[in-house]
N, CA, C and O atoms as a GROMACS GRO file, in nm:
protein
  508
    1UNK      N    1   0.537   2.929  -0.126
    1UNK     CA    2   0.589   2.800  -0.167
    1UNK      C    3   0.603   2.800  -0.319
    1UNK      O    4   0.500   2.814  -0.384
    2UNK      N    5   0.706   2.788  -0.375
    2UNK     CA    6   0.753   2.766  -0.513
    2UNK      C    7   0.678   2.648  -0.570
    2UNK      O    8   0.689   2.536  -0.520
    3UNK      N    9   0.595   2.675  -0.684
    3UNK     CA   10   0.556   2.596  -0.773
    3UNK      C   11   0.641   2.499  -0.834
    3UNK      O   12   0.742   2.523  -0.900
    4UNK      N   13   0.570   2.338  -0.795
    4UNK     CA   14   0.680   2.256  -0.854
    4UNK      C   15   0.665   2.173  -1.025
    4UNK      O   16   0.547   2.155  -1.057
    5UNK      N   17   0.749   2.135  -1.109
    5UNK     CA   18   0.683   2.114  -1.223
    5UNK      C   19   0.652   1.996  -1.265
    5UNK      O   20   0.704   1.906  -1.198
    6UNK      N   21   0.567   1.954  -1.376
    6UNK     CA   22   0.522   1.820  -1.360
    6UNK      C   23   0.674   1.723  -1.359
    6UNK      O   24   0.672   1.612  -1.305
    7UNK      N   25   0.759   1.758  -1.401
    7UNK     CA   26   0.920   1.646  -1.427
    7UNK      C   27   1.004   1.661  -1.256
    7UNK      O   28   1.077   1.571  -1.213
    8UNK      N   29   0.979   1.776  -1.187
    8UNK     CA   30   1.011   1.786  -1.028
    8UNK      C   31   0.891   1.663  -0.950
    8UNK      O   32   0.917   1.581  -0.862
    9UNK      N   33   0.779   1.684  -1.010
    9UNK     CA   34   0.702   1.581  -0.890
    9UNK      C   35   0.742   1.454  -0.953
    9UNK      O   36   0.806   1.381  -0.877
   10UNK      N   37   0.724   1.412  -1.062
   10UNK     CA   38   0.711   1.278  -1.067
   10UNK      C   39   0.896   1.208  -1.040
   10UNK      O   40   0.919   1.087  -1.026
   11UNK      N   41   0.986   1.298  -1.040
   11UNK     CA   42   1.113   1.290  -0.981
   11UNK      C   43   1.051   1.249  -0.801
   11UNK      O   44   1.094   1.155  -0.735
   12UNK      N   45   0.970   1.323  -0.767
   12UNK     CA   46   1.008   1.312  -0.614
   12UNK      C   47   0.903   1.156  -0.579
   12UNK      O   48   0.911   1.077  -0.485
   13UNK      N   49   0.806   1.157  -0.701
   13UNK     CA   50   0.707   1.006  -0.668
   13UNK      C   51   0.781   0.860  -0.713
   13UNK      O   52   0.763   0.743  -0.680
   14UNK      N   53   0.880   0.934  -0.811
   14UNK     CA   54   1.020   0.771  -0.808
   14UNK      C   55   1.079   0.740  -0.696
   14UNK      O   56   1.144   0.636  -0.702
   15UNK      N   57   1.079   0.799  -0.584
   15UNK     CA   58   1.149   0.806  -0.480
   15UNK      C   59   1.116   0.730  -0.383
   15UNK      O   60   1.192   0.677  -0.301
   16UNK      N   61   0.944   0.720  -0.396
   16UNK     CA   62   0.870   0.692  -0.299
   16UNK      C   63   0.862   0.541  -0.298
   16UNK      O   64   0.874   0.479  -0.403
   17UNK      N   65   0.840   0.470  -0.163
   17UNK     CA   66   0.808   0.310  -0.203
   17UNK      C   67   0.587   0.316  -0.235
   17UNK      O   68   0.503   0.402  -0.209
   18UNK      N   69   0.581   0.202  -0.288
   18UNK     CA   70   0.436   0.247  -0.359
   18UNK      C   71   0.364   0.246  -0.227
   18UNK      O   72   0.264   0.317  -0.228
   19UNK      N   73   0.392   0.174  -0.093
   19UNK     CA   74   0.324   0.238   0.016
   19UNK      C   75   0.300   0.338   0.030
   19UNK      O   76   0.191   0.393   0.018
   20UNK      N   77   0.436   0.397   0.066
   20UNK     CA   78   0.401   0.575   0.101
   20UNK      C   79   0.336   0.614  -0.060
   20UNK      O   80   0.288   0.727  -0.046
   21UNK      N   81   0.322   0.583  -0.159
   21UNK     CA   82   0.295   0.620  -0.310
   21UNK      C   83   0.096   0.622  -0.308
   21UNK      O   84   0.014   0.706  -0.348
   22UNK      N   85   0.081   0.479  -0.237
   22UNK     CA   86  -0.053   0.435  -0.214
   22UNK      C   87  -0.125   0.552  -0.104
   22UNK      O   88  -0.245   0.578  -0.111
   23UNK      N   89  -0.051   0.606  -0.022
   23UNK     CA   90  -0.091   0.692   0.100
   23UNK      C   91  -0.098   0.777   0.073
   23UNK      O   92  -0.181   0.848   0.131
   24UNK      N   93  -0.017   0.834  -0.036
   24UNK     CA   94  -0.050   0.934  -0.085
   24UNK      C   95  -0.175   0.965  -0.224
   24UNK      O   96  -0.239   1.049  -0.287
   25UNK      N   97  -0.154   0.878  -0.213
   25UNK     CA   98  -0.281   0.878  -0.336
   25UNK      C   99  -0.427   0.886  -0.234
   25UNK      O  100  -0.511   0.971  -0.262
   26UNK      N  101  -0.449   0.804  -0.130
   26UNK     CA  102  -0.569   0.800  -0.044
   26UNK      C  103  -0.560   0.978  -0.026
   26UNK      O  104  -0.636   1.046  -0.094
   27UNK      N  105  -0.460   1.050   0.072
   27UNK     CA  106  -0.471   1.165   0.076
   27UNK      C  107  -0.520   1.227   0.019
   27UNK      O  108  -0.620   1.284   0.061
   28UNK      N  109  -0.475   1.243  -0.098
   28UNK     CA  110  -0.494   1.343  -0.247
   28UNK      C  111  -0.659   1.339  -0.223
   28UNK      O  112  -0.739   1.424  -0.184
   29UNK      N  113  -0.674   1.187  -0.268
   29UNK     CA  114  -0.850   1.177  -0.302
   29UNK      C  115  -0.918   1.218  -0.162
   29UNK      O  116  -1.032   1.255  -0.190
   30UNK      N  117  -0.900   1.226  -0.050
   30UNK     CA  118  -0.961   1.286   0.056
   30UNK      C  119  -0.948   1.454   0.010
   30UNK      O  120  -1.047   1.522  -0.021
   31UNK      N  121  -0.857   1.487   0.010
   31UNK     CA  122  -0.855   1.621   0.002
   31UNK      C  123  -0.885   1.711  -0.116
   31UNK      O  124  -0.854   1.830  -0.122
   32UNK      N  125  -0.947   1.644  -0.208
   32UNK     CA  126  -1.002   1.742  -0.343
   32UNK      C  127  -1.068   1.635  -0.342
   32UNK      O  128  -1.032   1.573  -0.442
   33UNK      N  129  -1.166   1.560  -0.273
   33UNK     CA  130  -1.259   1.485  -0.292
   33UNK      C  131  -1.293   1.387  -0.447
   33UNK      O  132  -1.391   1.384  -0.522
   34UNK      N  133  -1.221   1.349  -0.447
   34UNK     CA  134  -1.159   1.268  -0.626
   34UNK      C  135  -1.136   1.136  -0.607
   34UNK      O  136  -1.120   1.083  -0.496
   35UNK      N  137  -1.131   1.061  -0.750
   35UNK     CA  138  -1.120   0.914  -0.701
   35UNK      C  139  -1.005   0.871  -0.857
   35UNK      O  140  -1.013   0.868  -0.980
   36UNK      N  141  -0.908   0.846  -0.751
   36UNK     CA  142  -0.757   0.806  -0.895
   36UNK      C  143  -0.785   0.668  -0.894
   36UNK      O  144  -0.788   0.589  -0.799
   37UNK      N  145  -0.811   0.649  -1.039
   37UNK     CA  146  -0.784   0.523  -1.105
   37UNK      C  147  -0.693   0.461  -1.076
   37UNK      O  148  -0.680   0.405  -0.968
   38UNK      N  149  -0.566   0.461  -1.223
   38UNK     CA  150  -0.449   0.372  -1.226
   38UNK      C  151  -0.353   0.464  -1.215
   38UNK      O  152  -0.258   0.435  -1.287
   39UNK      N  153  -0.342   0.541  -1.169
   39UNK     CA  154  -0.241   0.668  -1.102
   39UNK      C  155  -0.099   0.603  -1.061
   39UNK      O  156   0.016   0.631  -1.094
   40UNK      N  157  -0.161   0.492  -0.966
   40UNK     CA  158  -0.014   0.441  -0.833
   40UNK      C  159   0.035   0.332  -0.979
   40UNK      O  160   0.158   0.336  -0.985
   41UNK      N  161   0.002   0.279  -1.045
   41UNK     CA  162   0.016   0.166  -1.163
   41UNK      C  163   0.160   0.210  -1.199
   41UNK      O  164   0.234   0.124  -1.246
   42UNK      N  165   0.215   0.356  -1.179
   42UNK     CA  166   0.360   0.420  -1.268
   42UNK      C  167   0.420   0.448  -1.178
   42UNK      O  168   0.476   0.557  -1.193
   43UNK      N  169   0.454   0.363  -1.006
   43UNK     CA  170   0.519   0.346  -0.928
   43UNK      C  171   0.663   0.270  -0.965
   43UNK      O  172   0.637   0.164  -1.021
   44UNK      N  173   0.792   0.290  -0.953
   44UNK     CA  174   0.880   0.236  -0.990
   44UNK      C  175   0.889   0.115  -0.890
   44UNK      O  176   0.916   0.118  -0.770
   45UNK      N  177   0.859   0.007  -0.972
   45UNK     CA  178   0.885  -0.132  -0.894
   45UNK      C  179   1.027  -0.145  -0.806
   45UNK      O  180   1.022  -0.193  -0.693
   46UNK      N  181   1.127  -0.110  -0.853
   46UNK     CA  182   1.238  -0.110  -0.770
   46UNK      C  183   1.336   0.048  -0.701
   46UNK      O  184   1.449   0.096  -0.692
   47UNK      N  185   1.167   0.079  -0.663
   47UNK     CA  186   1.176   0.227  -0.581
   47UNK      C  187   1.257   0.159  -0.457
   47UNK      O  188   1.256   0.046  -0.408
   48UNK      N  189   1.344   0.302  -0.423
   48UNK     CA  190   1.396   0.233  -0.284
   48UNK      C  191   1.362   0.284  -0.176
   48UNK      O  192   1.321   0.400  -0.185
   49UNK      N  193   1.364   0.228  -0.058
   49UNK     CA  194   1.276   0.205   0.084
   49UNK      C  195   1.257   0.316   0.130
   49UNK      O  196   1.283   0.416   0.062
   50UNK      N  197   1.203   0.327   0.267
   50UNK     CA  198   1.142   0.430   0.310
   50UNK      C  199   1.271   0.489   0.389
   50UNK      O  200   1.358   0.428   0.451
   51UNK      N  201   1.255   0.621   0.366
   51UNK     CA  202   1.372   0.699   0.464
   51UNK      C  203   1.415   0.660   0.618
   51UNK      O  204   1.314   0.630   0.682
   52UNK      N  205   1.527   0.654   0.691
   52UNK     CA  206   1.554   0.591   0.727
   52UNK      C  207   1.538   0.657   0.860
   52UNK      O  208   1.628   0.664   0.943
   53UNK      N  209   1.387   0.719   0.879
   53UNK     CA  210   1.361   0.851   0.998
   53UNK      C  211   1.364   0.774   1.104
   53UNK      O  212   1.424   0.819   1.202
   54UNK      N  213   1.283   0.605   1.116
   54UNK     CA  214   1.277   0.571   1.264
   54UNK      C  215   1.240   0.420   1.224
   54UNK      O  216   1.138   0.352   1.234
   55UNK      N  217   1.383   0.395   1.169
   55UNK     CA  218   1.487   0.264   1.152
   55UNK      C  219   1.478   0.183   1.259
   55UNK      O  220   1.463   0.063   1.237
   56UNK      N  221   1.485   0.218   1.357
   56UNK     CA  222   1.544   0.151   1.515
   56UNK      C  223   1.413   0.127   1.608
   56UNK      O  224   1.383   0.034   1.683
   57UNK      N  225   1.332   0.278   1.565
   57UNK     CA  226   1.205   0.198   1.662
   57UNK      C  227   1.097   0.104   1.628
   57UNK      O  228   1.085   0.051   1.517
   58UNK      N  229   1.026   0.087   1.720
   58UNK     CA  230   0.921  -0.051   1.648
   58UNK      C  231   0.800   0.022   1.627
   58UNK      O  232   0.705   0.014   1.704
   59UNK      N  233   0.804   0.103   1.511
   59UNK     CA  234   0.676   0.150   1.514
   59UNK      C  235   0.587   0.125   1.369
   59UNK      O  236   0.473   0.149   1.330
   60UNK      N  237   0.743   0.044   1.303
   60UNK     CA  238   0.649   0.000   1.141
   60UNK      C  239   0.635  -0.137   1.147
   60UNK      O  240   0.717  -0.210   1.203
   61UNK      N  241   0.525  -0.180   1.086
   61UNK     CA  242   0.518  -0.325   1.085
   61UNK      C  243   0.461  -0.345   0.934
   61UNK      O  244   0.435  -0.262   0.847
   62UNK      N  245   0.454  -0.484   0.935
   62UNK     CA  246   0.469  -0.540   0.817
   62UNK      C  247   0.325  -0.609   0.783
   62UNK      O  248   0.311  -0.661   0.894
   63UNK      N  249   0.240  -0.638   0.732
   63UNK     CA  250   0.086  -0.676   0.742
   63UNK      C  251   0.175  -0.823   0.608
   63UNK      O  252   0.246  -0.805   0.509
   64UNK      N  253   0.130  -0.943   0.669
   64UNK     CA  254   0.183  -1.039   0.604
   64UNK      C  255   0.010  -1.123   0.561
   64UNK      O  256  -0.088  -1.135   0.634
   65UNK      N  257   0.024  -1.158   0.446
   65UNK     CA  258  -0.086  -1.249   0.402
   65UNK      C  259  -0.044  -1.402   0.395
   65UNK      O  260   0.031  -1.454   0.313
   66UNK      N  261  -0.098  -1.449   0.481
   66UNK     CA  262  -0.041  -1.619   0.480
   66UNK      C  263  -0.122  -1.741   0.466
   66UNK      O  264  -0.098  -1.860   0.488
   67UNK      N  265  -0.258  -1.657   0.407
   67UNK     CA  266  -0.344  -1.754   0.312
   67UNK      C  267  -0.463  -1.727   0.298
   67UNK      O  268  -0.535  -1.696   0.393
   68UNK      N  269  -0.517  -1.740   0.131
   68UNK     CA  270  -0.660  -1.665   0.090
   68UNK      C  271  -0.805  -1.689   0.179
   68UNK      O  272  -0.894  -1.608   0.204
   69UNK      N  273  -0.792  -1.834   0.217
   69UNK     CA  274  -0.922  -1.916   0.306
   69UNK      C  275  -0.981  -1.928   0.159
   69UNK      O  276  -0.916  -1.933   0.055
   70UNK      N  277  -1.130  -1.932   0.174
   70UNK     CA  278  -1.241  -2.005   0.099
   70UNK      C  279  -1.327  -1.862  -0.007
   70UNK      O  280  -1.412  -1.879  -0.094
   71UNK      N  281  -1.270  -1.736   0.036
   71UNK     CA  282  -1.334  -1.600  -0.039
   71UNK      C  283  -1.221  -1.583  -0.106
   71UNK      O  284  -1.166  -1.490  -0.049
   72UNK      N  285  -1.140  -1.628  -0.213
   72UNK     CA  286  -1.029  -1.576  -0.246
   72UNK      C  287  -1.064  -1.428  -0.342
   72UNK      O  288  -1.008  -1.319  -0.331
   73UNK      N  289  -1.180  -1.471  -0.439
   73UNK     CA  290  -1.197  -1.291  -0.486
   73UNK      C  291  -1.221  -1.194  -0.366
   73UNK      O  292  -1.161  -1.087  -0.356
   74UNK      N  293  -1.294  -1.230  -0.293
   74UNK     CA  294  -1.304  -1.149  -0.142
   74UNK      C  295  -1.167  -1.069  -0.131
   74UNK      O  296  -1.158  -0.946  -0.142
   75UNK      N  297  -1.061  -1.159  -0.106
   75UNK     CA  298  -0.956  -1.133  -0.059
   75UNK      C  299  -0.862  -1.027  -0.149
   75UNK      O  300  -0.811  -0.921  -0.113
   76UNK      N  301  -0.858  -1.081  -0.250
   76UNK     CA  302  -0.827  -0.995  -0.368
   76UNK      C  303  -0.858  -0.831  -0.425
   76UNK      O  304  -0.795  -0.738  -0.476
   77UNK      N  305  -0.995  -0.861  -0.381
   77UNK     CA  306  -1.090  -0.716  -0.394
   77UNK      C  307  -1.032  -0.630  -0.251
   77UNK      O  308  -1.020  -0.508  -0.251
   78UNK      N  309  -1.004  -0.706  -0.145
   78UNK     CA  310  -0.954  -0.633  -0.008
   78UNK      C  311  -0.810  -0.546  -0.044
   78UNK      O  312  -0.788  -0.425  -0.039
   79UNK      N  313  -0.712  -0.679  -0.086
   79UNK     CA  314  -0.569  -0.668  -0.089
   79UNK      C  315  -0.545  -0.564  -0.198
   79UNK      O  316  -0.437  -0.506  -0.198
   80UNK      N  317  -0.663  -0.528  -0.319
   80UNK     CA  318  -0.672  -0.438  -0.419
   80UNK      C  319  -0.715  -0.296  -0.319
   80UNK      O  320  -0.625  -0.212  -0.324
   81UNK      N  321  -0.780  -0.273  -0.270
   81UNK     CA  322  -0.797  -0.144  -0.186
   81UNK      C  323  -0.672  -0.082  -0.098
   81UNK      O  324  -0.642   0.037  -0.091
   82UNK      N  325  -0.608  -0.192  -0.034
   82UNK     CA  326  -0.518  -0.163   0.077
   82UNK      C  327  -0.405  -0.123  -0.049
   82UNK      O  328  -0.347  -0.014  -0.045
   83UNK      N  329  -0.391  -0.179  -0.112
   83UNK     CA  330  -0.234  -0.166  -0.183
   83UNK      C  331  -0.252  -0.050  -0.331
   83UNK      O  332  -0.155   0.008  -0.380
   84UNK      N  333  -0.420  -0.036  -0.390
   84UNK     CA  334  -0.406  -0.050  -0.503
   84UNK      C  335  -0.297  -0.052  -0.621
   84UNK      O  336  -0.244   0.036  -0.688
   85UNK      N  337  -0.288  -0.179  -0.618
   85UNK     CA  338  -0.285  -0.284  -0.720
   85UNK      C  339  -0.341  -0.310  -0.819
   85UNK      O  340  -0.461  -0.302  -0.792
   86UNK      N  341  -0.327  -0.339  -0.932
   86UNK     CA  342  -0.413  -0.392  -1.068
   86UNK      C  343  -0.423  -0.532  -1.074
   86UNK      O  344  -0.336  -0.620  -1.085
   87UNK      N  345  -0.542  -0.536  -1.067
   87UNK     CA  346  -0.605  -0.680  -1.056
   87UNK      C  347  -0.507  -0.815  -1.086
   87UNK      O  348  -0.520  -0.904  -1.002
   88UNK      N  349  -0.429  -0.836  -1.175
   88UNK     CA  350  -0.297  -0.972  -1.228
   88UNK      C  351  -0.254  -0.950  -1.123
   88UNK      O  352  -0.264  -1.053  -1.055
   89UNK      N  353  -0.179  -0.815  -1.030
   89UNK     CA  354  -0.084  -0.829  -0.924
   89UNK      C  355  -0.146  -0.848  -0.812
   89UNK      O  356  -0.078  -0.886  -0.716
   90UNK      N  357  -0.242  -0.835  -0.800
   90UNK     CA  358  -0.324  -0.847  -0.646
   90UNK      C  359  -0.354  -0.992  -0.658
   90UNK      O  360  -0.311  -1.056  -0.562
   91UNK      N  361  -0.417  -1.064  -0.752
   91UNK     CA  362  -0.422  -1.171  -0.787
   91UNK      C  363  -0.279  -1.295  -0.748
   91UNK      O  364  -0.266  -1.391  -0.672
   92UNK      N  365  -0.211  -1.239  -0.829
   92UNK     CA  366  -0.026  -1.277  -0.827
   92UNK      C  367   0.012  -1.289  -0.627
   92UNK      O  368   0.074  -1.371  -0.559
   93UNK      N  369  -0.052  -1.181  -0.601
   93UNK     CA  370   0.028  -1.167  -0.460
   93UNK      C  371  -0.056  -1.269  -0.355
   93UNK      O  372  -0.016  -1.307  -0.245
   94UNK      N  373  -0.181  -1.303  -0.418
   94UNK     CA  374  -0.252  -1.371  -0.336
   94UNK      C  375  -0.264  -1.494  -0.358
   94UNK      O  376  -0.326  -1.555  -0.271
   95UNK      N  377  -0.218  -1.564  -0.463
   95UNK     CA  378  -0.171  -1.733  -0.553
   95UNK      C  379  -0.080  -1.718  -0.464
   95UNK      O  380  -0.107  -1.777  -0.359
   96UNK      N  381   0.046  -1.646  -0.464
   96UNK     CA  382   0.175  -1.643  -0.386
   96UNK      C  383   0.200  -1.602  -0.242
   96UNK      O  384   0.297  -1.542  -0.195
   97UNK      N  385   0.106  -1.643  -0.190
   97UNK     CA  386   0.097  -1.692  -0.004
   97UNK      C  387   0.211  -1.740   0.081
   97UNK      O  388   0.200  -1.857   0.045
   98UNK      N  389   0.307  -1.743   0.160
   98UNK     CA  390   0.295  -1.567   0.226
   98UNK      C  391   0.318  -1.477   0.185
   98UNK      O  392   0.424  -1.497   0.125
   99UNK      N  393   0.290  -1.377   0.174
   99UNK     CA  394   0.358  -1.253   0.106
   99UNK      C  395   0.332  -1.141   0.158
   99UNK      O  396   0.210  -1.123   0.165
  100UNK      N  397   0.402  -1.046   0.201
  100UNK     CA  398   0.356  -0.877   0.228
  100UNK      C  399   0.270  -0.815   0.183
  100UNK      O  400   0.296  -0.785   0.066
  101UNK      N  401   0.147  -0.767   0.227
  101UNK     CA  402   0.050  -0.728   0.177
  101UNK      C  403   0.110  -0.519   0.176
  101UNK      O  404   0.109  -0.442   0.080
  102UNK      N  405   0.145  -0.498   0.290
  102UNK     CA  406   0.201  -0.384   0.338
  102UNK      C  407   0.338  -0.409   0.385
  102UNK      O  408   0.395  -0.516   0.404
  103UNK      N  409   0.369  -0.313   0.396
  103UNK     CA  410   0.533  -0.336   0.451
  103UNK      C  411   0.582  -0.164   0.551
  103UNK      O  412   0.604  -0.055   0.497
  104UNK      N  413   0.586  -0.191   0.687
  104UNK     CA  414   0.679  -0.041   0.733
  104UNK      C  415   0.554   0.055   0.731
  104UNK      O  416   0.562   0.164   0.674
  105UNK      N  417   0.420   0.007   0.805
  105UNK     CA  418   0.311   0.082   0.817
  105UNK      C  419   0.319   0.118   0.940
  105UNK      O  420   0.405   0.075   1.017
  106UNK      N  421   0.220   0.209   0.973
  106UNK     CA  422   0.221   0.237   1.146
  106UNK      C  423   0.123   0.131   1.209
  106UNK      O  424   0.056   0.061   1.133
  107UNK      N  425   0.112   0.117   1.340
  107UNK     CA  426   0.020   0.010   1.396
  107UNK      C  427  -0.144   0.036   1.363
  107UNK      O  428  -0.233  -0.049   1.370
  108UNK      N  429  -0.157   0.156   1.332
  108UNK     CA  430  -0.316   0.152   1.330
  108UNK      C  431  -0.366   0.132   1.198
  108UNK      O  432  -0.476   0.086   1.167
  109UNK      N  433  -0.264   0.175   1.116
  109UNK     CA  434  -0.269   0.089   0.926
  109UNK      C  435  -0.278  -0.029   0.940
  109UNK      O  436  -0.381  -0.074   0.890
  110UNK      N  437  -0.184  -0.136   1.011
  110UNK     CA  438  -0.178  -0.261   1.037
  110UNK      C  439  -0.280  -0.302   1.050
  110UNK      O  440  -0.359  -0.338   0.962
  111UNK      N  441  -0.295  -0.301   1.181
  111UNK     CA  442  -0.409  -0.358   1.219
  111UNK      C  443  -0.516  -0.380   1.131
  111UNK      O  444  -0.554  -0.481   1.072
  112UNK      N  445  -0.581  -0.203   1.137
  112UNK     CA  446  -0.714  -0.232   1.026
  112UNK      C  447  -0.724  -0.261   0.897
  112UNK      O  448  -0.822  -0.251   0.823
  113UNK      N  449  -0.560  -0.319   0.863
  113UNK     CA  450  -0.519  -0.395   0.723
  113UNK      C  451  -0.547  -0.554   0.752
  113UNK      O  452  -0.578  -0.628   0.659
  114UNK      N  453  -0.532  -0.607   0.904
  114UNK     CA  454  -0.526  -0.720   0.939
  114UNK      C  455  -0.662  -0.777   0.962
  114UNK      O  456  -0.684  -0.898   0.955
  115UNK      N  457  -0.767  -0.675   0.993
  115UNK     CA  458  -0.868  -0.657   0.995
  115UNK      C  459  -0.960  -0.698   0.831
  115UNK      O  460  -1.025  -0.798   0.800
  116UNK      N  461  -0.942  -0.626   0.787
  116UNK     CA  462  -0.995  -0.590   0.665
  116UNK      C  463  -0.991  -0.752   0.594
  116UNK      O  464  -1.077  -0.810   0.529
  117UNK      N  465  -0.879  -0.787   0.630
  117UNK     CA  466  -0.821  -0.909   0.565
  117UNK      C  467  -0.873  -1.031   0.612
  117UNK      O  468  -0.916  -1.102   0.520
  118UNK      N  469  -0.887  -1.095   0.766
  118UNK     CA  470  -0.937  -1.164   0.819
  118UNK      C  471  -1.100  -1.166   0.762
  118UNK      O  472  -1.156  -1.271   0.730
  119UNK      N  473  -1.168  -1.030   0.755
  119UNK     CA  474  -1.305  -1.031   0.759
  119UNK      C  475  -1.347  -1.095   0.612
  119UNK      O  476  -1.458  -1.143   0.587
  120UNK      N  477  -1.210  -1.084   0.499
  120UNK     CA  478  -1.293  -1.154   0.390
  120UNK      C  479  -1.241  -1.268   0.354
  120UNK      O  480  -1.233  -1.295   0.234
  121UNK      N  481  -1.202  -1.348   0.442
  121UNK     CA  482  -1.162  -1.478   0.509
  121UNK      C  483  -1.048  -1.510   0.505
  121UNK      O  484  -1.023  -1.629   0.518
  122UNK      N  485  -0.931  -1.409   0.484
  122UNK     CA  486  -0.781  -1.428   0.519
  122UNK      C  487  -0.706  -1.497   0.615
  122UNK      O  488  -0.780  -1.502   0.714
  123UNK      N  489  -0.608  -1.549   0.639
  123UNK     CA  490  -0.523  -1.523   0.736
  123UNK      C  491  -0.429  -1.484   0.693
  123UNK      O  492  -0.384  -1.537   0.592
  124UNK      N  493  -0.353  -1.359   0.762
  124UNK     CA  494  -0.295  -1.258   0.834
  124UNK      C  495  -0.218  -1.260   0.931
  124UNK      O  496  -0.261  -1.319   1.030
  125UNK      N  497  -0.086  -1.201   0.941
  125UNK     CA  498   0.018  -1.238   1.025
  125UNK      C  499   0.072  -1.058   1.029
  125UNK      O  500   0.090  -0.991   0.928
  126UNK      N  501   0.089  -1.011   1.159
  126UNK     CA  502   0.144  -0.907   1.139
  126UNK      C  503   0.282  -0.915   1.215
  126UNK      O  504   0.294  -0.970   1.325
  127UNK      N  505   0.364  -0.868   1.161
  127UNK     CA  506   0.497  -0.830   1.205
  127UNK      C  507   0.544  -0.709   1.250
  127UNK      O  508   0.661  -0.696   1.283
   0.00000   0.00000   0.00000
């Protein structure tokens, strides 16, 4: 496999939406056992969507936040793990109810996103 260079990867991480950007960052740190800071922070905000492999079937869903409840740092500190986010935007996304927490995940991301969320007193809507 041809060595790629630092201006080839970060070409191929503009590409990415910060989901798949965020998933890949969990990976990484599983697999050289490491923990990235503000890494995902130089995600291009108007990255465009996810490839268009399986458009038609229902296998991505959408993890919707449709209100903080009574733990709102709770919630914040959650919605900061699932997405990492920097604290103003996790904050921002959670003042601004409903909003996509995830977007075009598989069902078992969902869920234990819907999960995660409820438990620190969310409600949660998955699509």
């Amino acid at each position: 496999m041809a060595k790629l260079t630092q201006d080839e990867l970060l070409a191929q991480f503009e590409e990415m939406t910060l989901i798949e950007l965020s998933e890949f960052v969990k990976a990484f740190e599983e697999k050289f056992d490491v923990t990235a800071a503000a890494a995902v922070a130089v995600a291009a905000p108007g990255a465009p969507g996810a490839p268009a492999e399986a458009v038609e079937e229902k296998d991505e869903f959408d993890v919707i936040l449709t209100g903080a409840g009574d733990k709102k740092i709770q919630v914040i500190k959650v919605v900061r793990e699932l997405t990492s986010l920097g604290l103003k935007e996790a904050k921002d996304l959670v003042d601004g109810t409903p909003k996509p927490v995830l977007e075009k995940v598989n069902k078992e991301a969902a869920e234990k996103a819907a999960e995660s969320l409820k438990g620190a007193g969310a409600s949660v809507e998955v699509k």
